[in-house]
Short mmCIF file of C-alpha atoms (C1' of nucleotides) in Angstrom, two decimals:
data_model
loop_
_atom_site.label_atom_id
_atom_site.label_comp_id
_atom_site.label_asym_id
_atom_site.label_seq_id
_atom_site.Cartn_x
_atom_site.Cartn_y
_atom_site.Cartn_z
CA MET A 1 -27.53 -33.09 28.11
CA ALA A 2 -25.61 -32.07 25.06
CA MET A 3 -26.12 -28.36 25.84
CA THR A 4 -25.99 -27.37 22.22
CA ASN A 5 -27.69 -24.04 22.68
CA MET A 6 -25.90 -22.56 25.65
CA ASP A 7 -24.46 -19.30 24.47
CA ASP A 8 -21.06 -19.84 26.03
CA GLY A 9 -20.71 -23.33 24.65
CA ARG A 10 -21.68 -22.36 21.14
CA VAL A 11 -19.13 -23.20 18.48
CA PHE A 12 -18.97 -21.40 15.16
CA GLN A 13 -17.61 -22.60 11.92
CA ILE A 14 -15.46 -20.43 9.79
CA GLY A 15 -18.16 -19.36 7.35
CA GLU A 16 -20.44 -18.10 10.07
CA LEU A 17 -17.93 -15.77 11.62
CA ALA A 18 -16.66 -14.68 8.24
CA GLU A 19 -20.11 -13.53 7.24
CA GLU A 20 -20.81 -11.94 10.60
CA PHE A 21 -17.71 -9.79 10.40
CA GLY A 22 -17.69 -9.31 6.66
CA LEU A 23 -14.48 -11.21 6.11
CA THR A 24 -13.54 -13.90 3.62
CA LEU A 25 -12.52 -17.41 4.53
CA ARG A 26 -9.09 -16.62 3.19
CA THR A 27 -8.80 -13.71 5.58
CA MET A 28 -9.80 -15.80 8.56
CA ARG A 29 -7.19 -18.40 7.72
CA PHE A 30 -4.64 -15.72 7.08
CA TYR A 31 -5.22 -14.30 10.54
CA GLU A 32 -4.59 -17.73 11.93
CA ASP A 33 -1.37 -18.16 9.99
CA TYR A 34 -0.39 -14.72 11.20
CA GLY A 35 -0.91 -15.78 14.78
CA LEU A 36 -3.96 -13.70 15.61
CA LEU A 37 -6.34 -16.61 16.07
CA LYS A 38 -5.89 -20.19 17.20
CA PRO A 39 -9.22 -21.97 16.95
CA GLU A 40 -9.45 -25.54 18.10
CA ARG A 41 -9.77 -28.29 15.55
CA ASP A 42 -12.48 -30.86 15.30
CA GLY A 43 -10.59 -33.27 13.14
CA PHE A 44 -9.69 -31.04 10.22
CA ALA A 45 -12.28 -28.31 10.61
CA ARG A 46 -11.74 -25.16 12.64
CA ARG A 47 -13.99 -24.71 15.64
CA TYR A 48 -14.31 -21.14 16.84
CA LYS A 49 -15.56 -20.66 20.37
CA HIS A 50 -16.89 -17.63 22.15
CA ARG A 51 -13.43 -16.33 23.00
CA ASP A 52 -12.27 -16.59 19.41
CA ARG A 53 -15.27 -14.60 18.31
CA ALA A 54 -14.47 -11.88 20.85
CA LYS A 55 -10.89 -11.79 19.63
CA LEU A 56 -12.02 -11.50 16.06
CA SER A 57 -14.28 -8.65 17.04
CA LEU A 58 -11.31 -6.88 18.57
CA ILE A 59 -9.23 -7.50 15.48
CA CYS A 60 -11.85 -6.00 13.20
CA ARG A 61 -12.25 -3.00 15.41
CA ALA A 62 -8.53 -2.38 15.60
CA LYS A 63 -8.35 -2.65 11.85
CA ARG A 64 -11.03 -0.01 11.53
CA LEU A 65 -8.89 2.14 13.78
CA GLY A 66 -6.06 1.76 11.32
CA PHE A 67 -3.71 -0.45 13.29
CA THR A 68 -1.61 -2.92 11.37
CA LEU A 69 -1.94 -6.63 11.90
CA GLU A 70 1.46 -6.60 13.52
CA GLU A 71 0.29 -4.09 16.09
CA ILE A 72 -2.92 -5.99 16.64
CA LYS A 73 -0.91 -9.11 17.24
CA GLN A 74 1.03 -7.37 19.97
CA PHE A 75 -2.14 -6.08 21.53
CA LEU A 76 -3.54 -9.57 21.69
CA GLU A 77 -0.39 -10.82 23.32
CA LEU A 78 -0.65 -8.07 25.89
CA TYR A 79 -4.17 -9.10 26.70
CA ALA A 80 -3.22 -12.73 26.86
CA ILE A 81 -0.70 -12.27 29.62
CA GLY A 82 -3.19 -10.60 31.91
CA ASP A 83 -3.77 -7.16 33.33
CA HIS A 84 -1.30 -7.28 36.17
CA GLN A 85 1.36 -6.30 33.69
CA VAL A 86 1.04 -2.58 34.20
CA GLY A 87 4.08 -1.77 32.14
CA GLN A 88 2.66 -3.49 29.10
CA MET A 89 -0.61 -1.73 29.63
CA GLN A 90 1.24 1.53 29.61
CA TYR A 91 2.79 0.51 26.33
CA LEU A 92 -0.61 -0.20 24.88
CA LEU A 93 -1.74 3.24 25.97
CA ASP A 94 1.25 4.75 24.27
CA ARG A 95 0.43 3.00 21.04
CA ALA A 96 -3.12 4.25 21.13
CA ARG A 97 -1.95 7.79 21.78
CA ALA A 98 0.65 7.59 19.04
CA ARG A 99 -2.03 6.42 16.66
CA ALA A 100 -4.20 9.33 17.73
CA VAL A 101 -1.41 11.77 16.97
CA THR A 102 -0.93 10.22 13.56
CA ILE A 103 -4.59 10.57 12.78
CA GLU A 104 -4.70 14.16 13.95
CA GLN A 105 -1.82 14.84 11.63
CA GLN A 106 -3.62 13.14 8.79
CA ILE A 107 -6.69 15.23 9.42
CA GLU A 108 -4.66 18.41 9.31
CA ASP A 109 -2.97 17.30 6.11
CA GLY A 110 -6.35 16.49 4.67
CA LYS A 111 -7.67 19.94 5.45
CA GLN A 112 -4.65 21.53 3.86
CA THR A 113 -5.06 19.35 0.81
CA LEU A 114 -8.70 20.26 0.61
CA ASN A 115 -7.85 23.93 0.55
CA GLU A 116 -5.42 23.42 -2.29
CA LEU A 117 -7.96 21.37 -4.17
CA ARG A 118 -10.59 24.06 -3.72
CA GLU A 119 -8.25 26.57 -5.27
CA ILE A 120 -7.58 24.32 -8.19
CA GLU A 121 -11.26 23.72 -8.71
CA ALA A 122 -11.90 27.43 -8.70
CA GLN A 123 -9.18 28.01 -11.26
CA ILE A 124 -10.48 25.32 -13.55
CA GLU A 125 -13.95 26.76 -13.27
CA ARG A 126 -12.71 30.19 -14.20
CA HIS A 127 -10.90 28.57 -17.09
CA LEU A 128 -14.08 26.91 -18.27
CA THR A 129 -16.35 29.92 -17.95
CA LYS A 130 -13.77 32.05 -19.71
CA GLN A 131 -13.75 29.66 -22.65
CA SER A 132 -17.45 28.99 -22.77
CA GLY A 133 -17.89 32.63 -23.80
CA PRO A 134 -15.72 33.22 -26.88
CA HIS A 135 -14.99 29.65 -27.94
CA ASP A 136 -12.37 29.62 -30.63
CA THR A 137 -13.28 26.78 -32.93
CA ASP A 138 -9.84 25.27 -33.36
CA ALA A 139 -7.17 27.88 -33.06
CA ALA A 140 -3.84 27.58 -31.28
CA ASP A 141 -2.67 24.19 -32.45
CA GLY A 142 0.71 23.95 -30.85
CA LYS A 143 1.32 27.13 -28.98
CA ALA A 144 -1.16 26.67 -26.19
CA LYS A 145 1.10 24.15 -24.58
CA GLY A 146 3.39 25.13 -21.77
CA ARG A 147 0.97 26.74 -19.41
CA GLU A 148 1.99 26.38 -15.77
CA LEU A 149 -0.30 24.36 -13.63
CA PRO A 150 -2.40 26.14 -11.02
CA MET B 1 25.41 33.88 -28.80
CA ALA B 2 25.42 30.77 -26.72
CA MET B 3 22.95 32.27 -24.26
CA THR B 4 23.93 29.95 -21.48
CA ASN B 5 22.43 32.02 -18.72
CA MET B 6 19.05 32.89 -20.11
CA ASP B 7 16.55 31.48 -17.69
CA ASP B 8 14.46 29.88 -20.39
CA GLY B 9 17.44 28.23 -22.02
CA ARG B 10 18.78 26.76 -18.79
CA VAL B 11 19.20 23.02 -18.81
CA PHE B 12 19.30 20.96 -15.64
CA GLN B 13 20.82 17.61 -15.06
CA ILE B 14 19.04 14.93 -13.17
CA GLY B 15 20.80 15.44 -9.86
CA GLU B 16 19.94 19.12 -9.70
CA LEU B 17 16.23 18.66 -10.10
CA ALA B 18 16.23 15.64 -7.85
CA GLU B 19 17.70 17.66 -5.03
CA GLU B 20 15.48 20.66 -5.69
CA PHE B 21 12.33 18.56 -5.39
CA GLY B 22 13.60 16.13 -2.81
CA LEU B 23 13.48 13.12 -5.10
CA THR B 24 16.00 10.39 -5.80
CA LEU B 25 17.58 9.74 -9.17
CA ARG B 26 15.75 6.46 -9.23
CA THR B 27 12.46 8.26 -8.83
CA MET B 28 13.19 10.67 -11.66
CA ARG B 29 14.02 7.82 -13.98
CA PHE B 30 10.98 5.92 -12.82
CA TYR B 31 8.77 8.84 -13.72
CA GLU B 32 10.28 8.81 -17.16
CA ASP B 33 9.70 5.08 -17.60
CA TYR B 34 6.17 5.69 -16.41
CA GLY B 35 5.66 8.31 -19.08
CA LEU B 36 5.44 11.40 -16.91
CA LEU B 37 8.62 13.02 -18.18
CA LYS B 38 10.47 12.92 -21.47
CA PRO B 39 13.67 14.92 -21.14
CA GLU B 40 15.84 15.33 -24.20
CA ARG B 41 19.09 13.44 -24.39
CA ASP B 42 22.50 14.90 -24.87
CA GLY B 43 24.13 11.72 -25.99
CA PHE B 44 23.30 9.44 -23.13
CA ALA B 45 22.61 11.97 -20.38
CA ARG B 46 19.18 13.39 -19.66
CA ARG B 47 18.76 17.10 -20.22
CA TYR B 48 15.86 18.68 -18.39
CA LYS B 49 14.65 22.02 -19.68
CA HIS B 50 12.42 24.63 -18.16
CA ARG B 51 9.23 22.87 -19.22
CA ASP B 52 10.35 19.59 -17.71
CA ARG B 53 11.02 21.34 -14.45
CA ALA B 54 7.53 22.85 -14.47
CA LYS B 55 6.06 19.43 -15.15
CA LEU B 56 8.02 17.92 -12.33
CA SER B 57 6.76 20.64 -10.04
CA LEU B 58 3.21 19.74 -11.00
CA ILE B 59 3.90 16.06 -10.42
CA CYS B 60 5.22 16.68 -6.93
CA ARG B 61 2.31 18.89 -6.07
CA ALA B 62 -0.23 16.39 -7.33
CA LYS B 63 1.50 13.70 -5.32
CA ARG B 64 1.18 15.82 -2.20
CA LEU B 65 -2.51 16.07 -3.01
CA GLY B 66 -2.70 12.31 -2.96
CA PHE B 67 -3.22 11.59 -6.64
CA THR B 68 -1.74 8.42 -8.03
CA LEU B 69 0.89 8.48 -10.72
CA GLU B 70 -1.68 7.08 -13.10
CA GLU B 71 -3.97 10.03 -12.47
CA ILE B 72 -1.11 12.46 -12.74
CA LYS B 73 -0.20 10.92 -16.06
CA GLN B 74 -3.69 11.57 -17.35
CA PHE B 75 -3.59 15.13 -16.10
CA LEU B 76 -0.39 15.75 -17.97
CA GLU B 77 -1.89 14.34 -21.13
CA LEU B 78 -4.84 16.67 -20.71
CA TYR B 79 -2.51 19.63 -20.43
CA ALA B 80 -0.52 18.49 -23.39
CA ILE B 81 -3.42 18.57 -25.79
CA GLY B 82 -4.28 22.17 -24.99
CA ASP B 83 -7.07 24.02 -23.27
CA HIS B 84 -9.53 24.14 -26.11
CA GLN B 85 -10.61 20.67 -25.07
CA VAL B 86 -13.32 21.83 -22.73
CA GLY B 87 -14.67 18.36 -22.21
CA GLN B 88 -11.34 17.11 -20.96
CA MET B 89 -11.04 20.12 -18.71
CA GLN B 90 -14.38 19.22 -17.26
CA TYR B 91 -13.07 15.74 -16.62
CA LEU B 92 -10.09 17.15 -14.81
CA LEU B 93 -12.42 19.21 -12.68
CA ASP B 94 -14.41 16.10 -11.90
CA ARG B 95 -11.29 14.29 -10.78
CA ALA B 96 -10.34 17.11 -8.48
CA ARG B 97 -13.80 17.19 -6.99
CA ALA B 98 -13.88 13.43 -6.57
CA ARG B 99 -10.56 13.62 -4.79
CA ALA B 100 -11.95 16.34 -2.55
CA VAL B 101 -14.89 14.15 -1.64
CA THR B 102 -12.56 11.28 -0.83
CA ILE B 103 -10.51 13.48 1.43
CA GLU B 104 -13.57 14.84 3.18
CA GLN B 105 -14.61 11.27 3.81
CA GLN B 106 -11.19 10.47 5.16
CA ILE B 107 -11.33 13.42 7.50
CA GLU B 108 -14.68 12.31 8.81
CA ASP B 109 -13.41 8.77 9.27
CA GLY B 110 -10.40 10.15 11.04
CA LYS B 111 -12.54 12.12 13.46
CA GLN B 112 -14.63 9.07 14.19
CA THR B 113 -11.53 7.02 14.75
CA LEU B 114 -10.14 9.65 17.04
CA ASN B 115 -13.26 9.51 19.17
CA GLU B 116 -12.98 5.76 19.50
CA LEU B 117 -9.32 6.04 20.36
CA ARG B 118 -10.06 8.64 23.02
CA GLU B 119 -12.49 6.25 24.63
CA ILE B 120 -9.98 3.48 24.60
CA GLU B 121 -7.34 5.71 26.10
CA ALA B 122 -9.72 6.68 28.86
CA GLN B 123 -10.52 3.07 29.62
CA ILE B 124 -6.89 2.09 29.76
CA GLU B 125 -6.18 4.99 32.06
CA ARG B 126 -8.98 3.92 34.38
CA HIS B 127 -7.55 0.45 34.25
CA LEU B 128 -4.13 1.70 35.25
CA THR B 129 -5.23 3.99 38.06
CA LYS B 130 -7.43 1.23 39.44
CA GLN B 131 -4.47 -1.12 39.58
CA SER B 132 -1.91 1.33 40.84
CA GLY B 133 -3.87 1.41 44.12
CA PRO B 134 -4.28 -2.17 45.34
CA HIS B 135 -1.67 -3.98 43.26
CA ASP B 136 -2.06 -7.71 43.64
CA THR B 137 1.41 -9.15 43.68
CA ASP B 138 0.88 -12.06 41.34
CA ALA B 139 -2.58 -13.44 41.70
CA ALA B 140 -4.91 -14.59 38.94
CA ASP B 141 -2.62 -16.88 36.97
CA GLY B 142 -4.93 -18.11 34.30
CA LYS B 143 -8.34 -16.76 35.03
CA ALA B 144 -7.70 -13.14 34.19
CA LYS B 145 -7.78 -13.96 30.52
CA GLY B 146 -10.94 -13.55 28.53
CA ARG B 147 -11.69 -9.95 29.27
CA GLU B 148 -13.46 -8.23 26.40
CA LEU B 149 -11.67 -5.37 24.80
CA PRO B 150 -12.93 -1.85 25.44
"C1'" DG C 1 -23.30 -44.75 -5.30
"C1'" DC C 2 -22.85 -40.37 -6.62
"C1'" DC C 3 -23.74 -35.07 -6.08
"C1'" DG C 4 -22.79 -31.11 -4.02
"C1'" DC C 5 -21.47 -28.41 -0.29
"C1'" DA C 6 -18.47 -26.60 3.12
"C1'" DC C 7 -14.15 -26.96 4.45
"C1'" DC C 8 -9.07 -27.93 3.96
"C1'" DT C 9 -3.83 -27.05 2.29
"C1'" DT C 10 -0.19 -25.24 -0.60
"C1'" DA C 11 1.61 -21.90 -3.12
"C1'" DC C 12 2.04 -18.40 -6.49
"C1'" DG C 13 -0.05 -13.63 -7.85
"C1'" DT C 14 -1.40 -8.80 -6.87
"C1'" DT C 15 -0.65 -3.32 -6.24
"C1'" DA C 16 2.16 1.13 -5.88
"C1'" DA C 17 6.06 3.34 -6.02
"C1'" DC C 18 10.00 3.01 -5.81
"C1'" DG C 19 14.89 0.60 -3.41
"C1'" DT C 20 18.98 -1.70 -4.39
"C1'" DA C 21 22.58 -4.10 -6.62
"C1'" DA C 22 25.51 -5.16 -10.59
"C1'" DG C 23 28.01 -3.65 -14.09
"C1'" DC C 24 28.84 0.05 -17.80
"C1'" DT C 25 30.19 4.95 -19.93
"C1'" DG C 26 32.20 9.72 -20.22
"C1'" DC C 27 34.69 13.22 -18.57
"C1'" DC C 28 37.85 15.90 -15.82
"C1'" DA C 29 41.73 16.63 -12.41
"C1'" DG C 30 46.02 15.46 -11.11
"C1'" DC D 1 47.08 7.00 -16.91
"C1'" DT D 2 44.46 6.51 -13.03
"C1'" DG D 3 40.96 7.73 -9.72
"C1'" DG D 4 36.70 9.29 -8.96
"C1'" DC D 5 32.40 11.19 -9.77
"C1'" DA D 6 28.01 11.64 -12.13
"C1'" DG D 7 25.30 9.42 -14.93
"C1'" DC D 8 23.46 5.17 -17.38
"C1'" DT D 9 20.66 0.39 -17.93
"C1'" DT D 10 18.64 -3.92 -16.46
"C1'" DA D 11 16.36 -6.40 -13.43
"C1'" DC D 12 15.11 -8.44 -9.16
"C1'" DG D 13 13.40 -7.08 -4.23
"C1'" DT D 14 10.22 -4.77 -0.98
"C1'" DT D 15 5.59 -4.13 1.97
"C1'" DA D 16 0.71 -5.36 3.52
"C1'" DA D 17 -2.94 -7.97 3.40
"C1'" DC D 18 -4.88 -10.71 1.34
"C1'" DG D 19 -6.79 -13.00 -3.88
"C1'" DT D 20 -6.97 -16.93 -6.60
"C1'" DA D 21 -6.30 -21.37 -8.40
"C1'" DA D 22 -5.46 -26.28 -8.02
"C1'" DG D 23 -6.40 -30.28 -5.90
"C1'" DG D 24 -8.03 -33.05 -1.57
"C1'" DT D 25 -11.46 -34.44 2.59
"C1'" DG D 26 -15.78 -35.50 5.06
"C1'" DC D 27 -20.65 -35.71 5.23
"C1'" DG D 28 -25.55 -35.52 4.42
"C1'" DG D 29 -29.11 -36.32 0.94
"C1'" DC D 30 -31.53 -38.61 -3.01
#
DNA sequence: GCCGCACCTTACGTTAACGTAAGCTGCCAG
DNA sequence: CTGGCAGCTTACGTTAACGTAAGGTGCGGC
C-alpha cells in the first residue's frame, strides 16, 4: 500500500540527484536559494520529486547551452505559468534566437582567432628552425631585445 | 639637438596610448601594477616610449586572442630574455598551440550548442503555430504545468 | 551509548580584470 | 590668483556561480 516503487511517486534525496547530474550538494542548495528549485521538506531534509528532477534536468541543459542562471530562472517562470501565454513563449523564442546569434558570433571570432594563432605558430616555427641551424652559443646579450611581436 | 620629432624618440603620455588602443587610464595603470608595462617616469608622470607602445600593442593583440594577463606576462618575459632561449620559445609555441586546441574545442561546442538551440527554436515555433489556431481562452488553470522541456 | 553518515544552516572566500570614488599634484591660460 | 585639466595614488566594489569551513540535527547500526 505504501507504493514506494511507483516511478511517479519516487522521491530523491539531494545526494542522489547531485550525483546523477554531476552537481555538488552546494550547487543544488544554491539553485534553491536562487529560486530555481523548491523541493518539499520532510522535516529538515529536502525531498525532490519527479517534477523537481525534470526541472533540474532542464537547468543543466540550459547551462550547457550557455544561459545564465538568471535567464534559466525566467525560463522556468515562463513554463510555470502555462503555455497559453503566447507572448511569453514568443519572448522565450527570442532569447533562444539571441543566444544562437551570440554563439554564431563566437564561432566566427574563434575562427578568426585560430587563423591568427596559426600565423603565430608558423612564425615561431620559422624562428626555431632558423636558430636550430647556426646556433650562436651565447651572443647578443642585450641587443636582441626589442623585436616586434608577430 | 633636442630631436623631438624623431619617431623613435617620441614619448607618449598615458591618455594618448589609452585612446589609441581603446583602453582606459585605469587599465593602463593596472597593466603596470600587474607587471606588463614599466614606463619611465618624468617626475610623477608616466612616459611611454616606442618600446612600451609596441608592448602594449602585443598585449592588446594577445587579449583579443583570449590569453589571460598572466599568460601575456609570461610571454613578455620570454621576449625580454632574448631569442637565444630556444627552450622558452618552444614553450611559447606550446602555449599558442594549446590555445588553438582550446578554441577548436570551443568552436565544436558552439556548433553542438547551435544545433540544440535550433531544435528548441523549432519546437517553440511548432508550439506557437499550434496555439495560434485554436486558442483556448483561459482553460487549464493548474494542470498545464509539468510539461517536460524540449 | 556512542559512531558515523547524510543532511542541514550561516557566512565568508574565490577569480579576472578592471570600475569607481576620494583626495592630491603640476602646470598653463586668463 | 584662480580655474581647470591631465595626471597621480590608495583602496574598496563589482559579477557569476559556486567553494569551503564551522558547527548543528536525525537516524540506523553495533
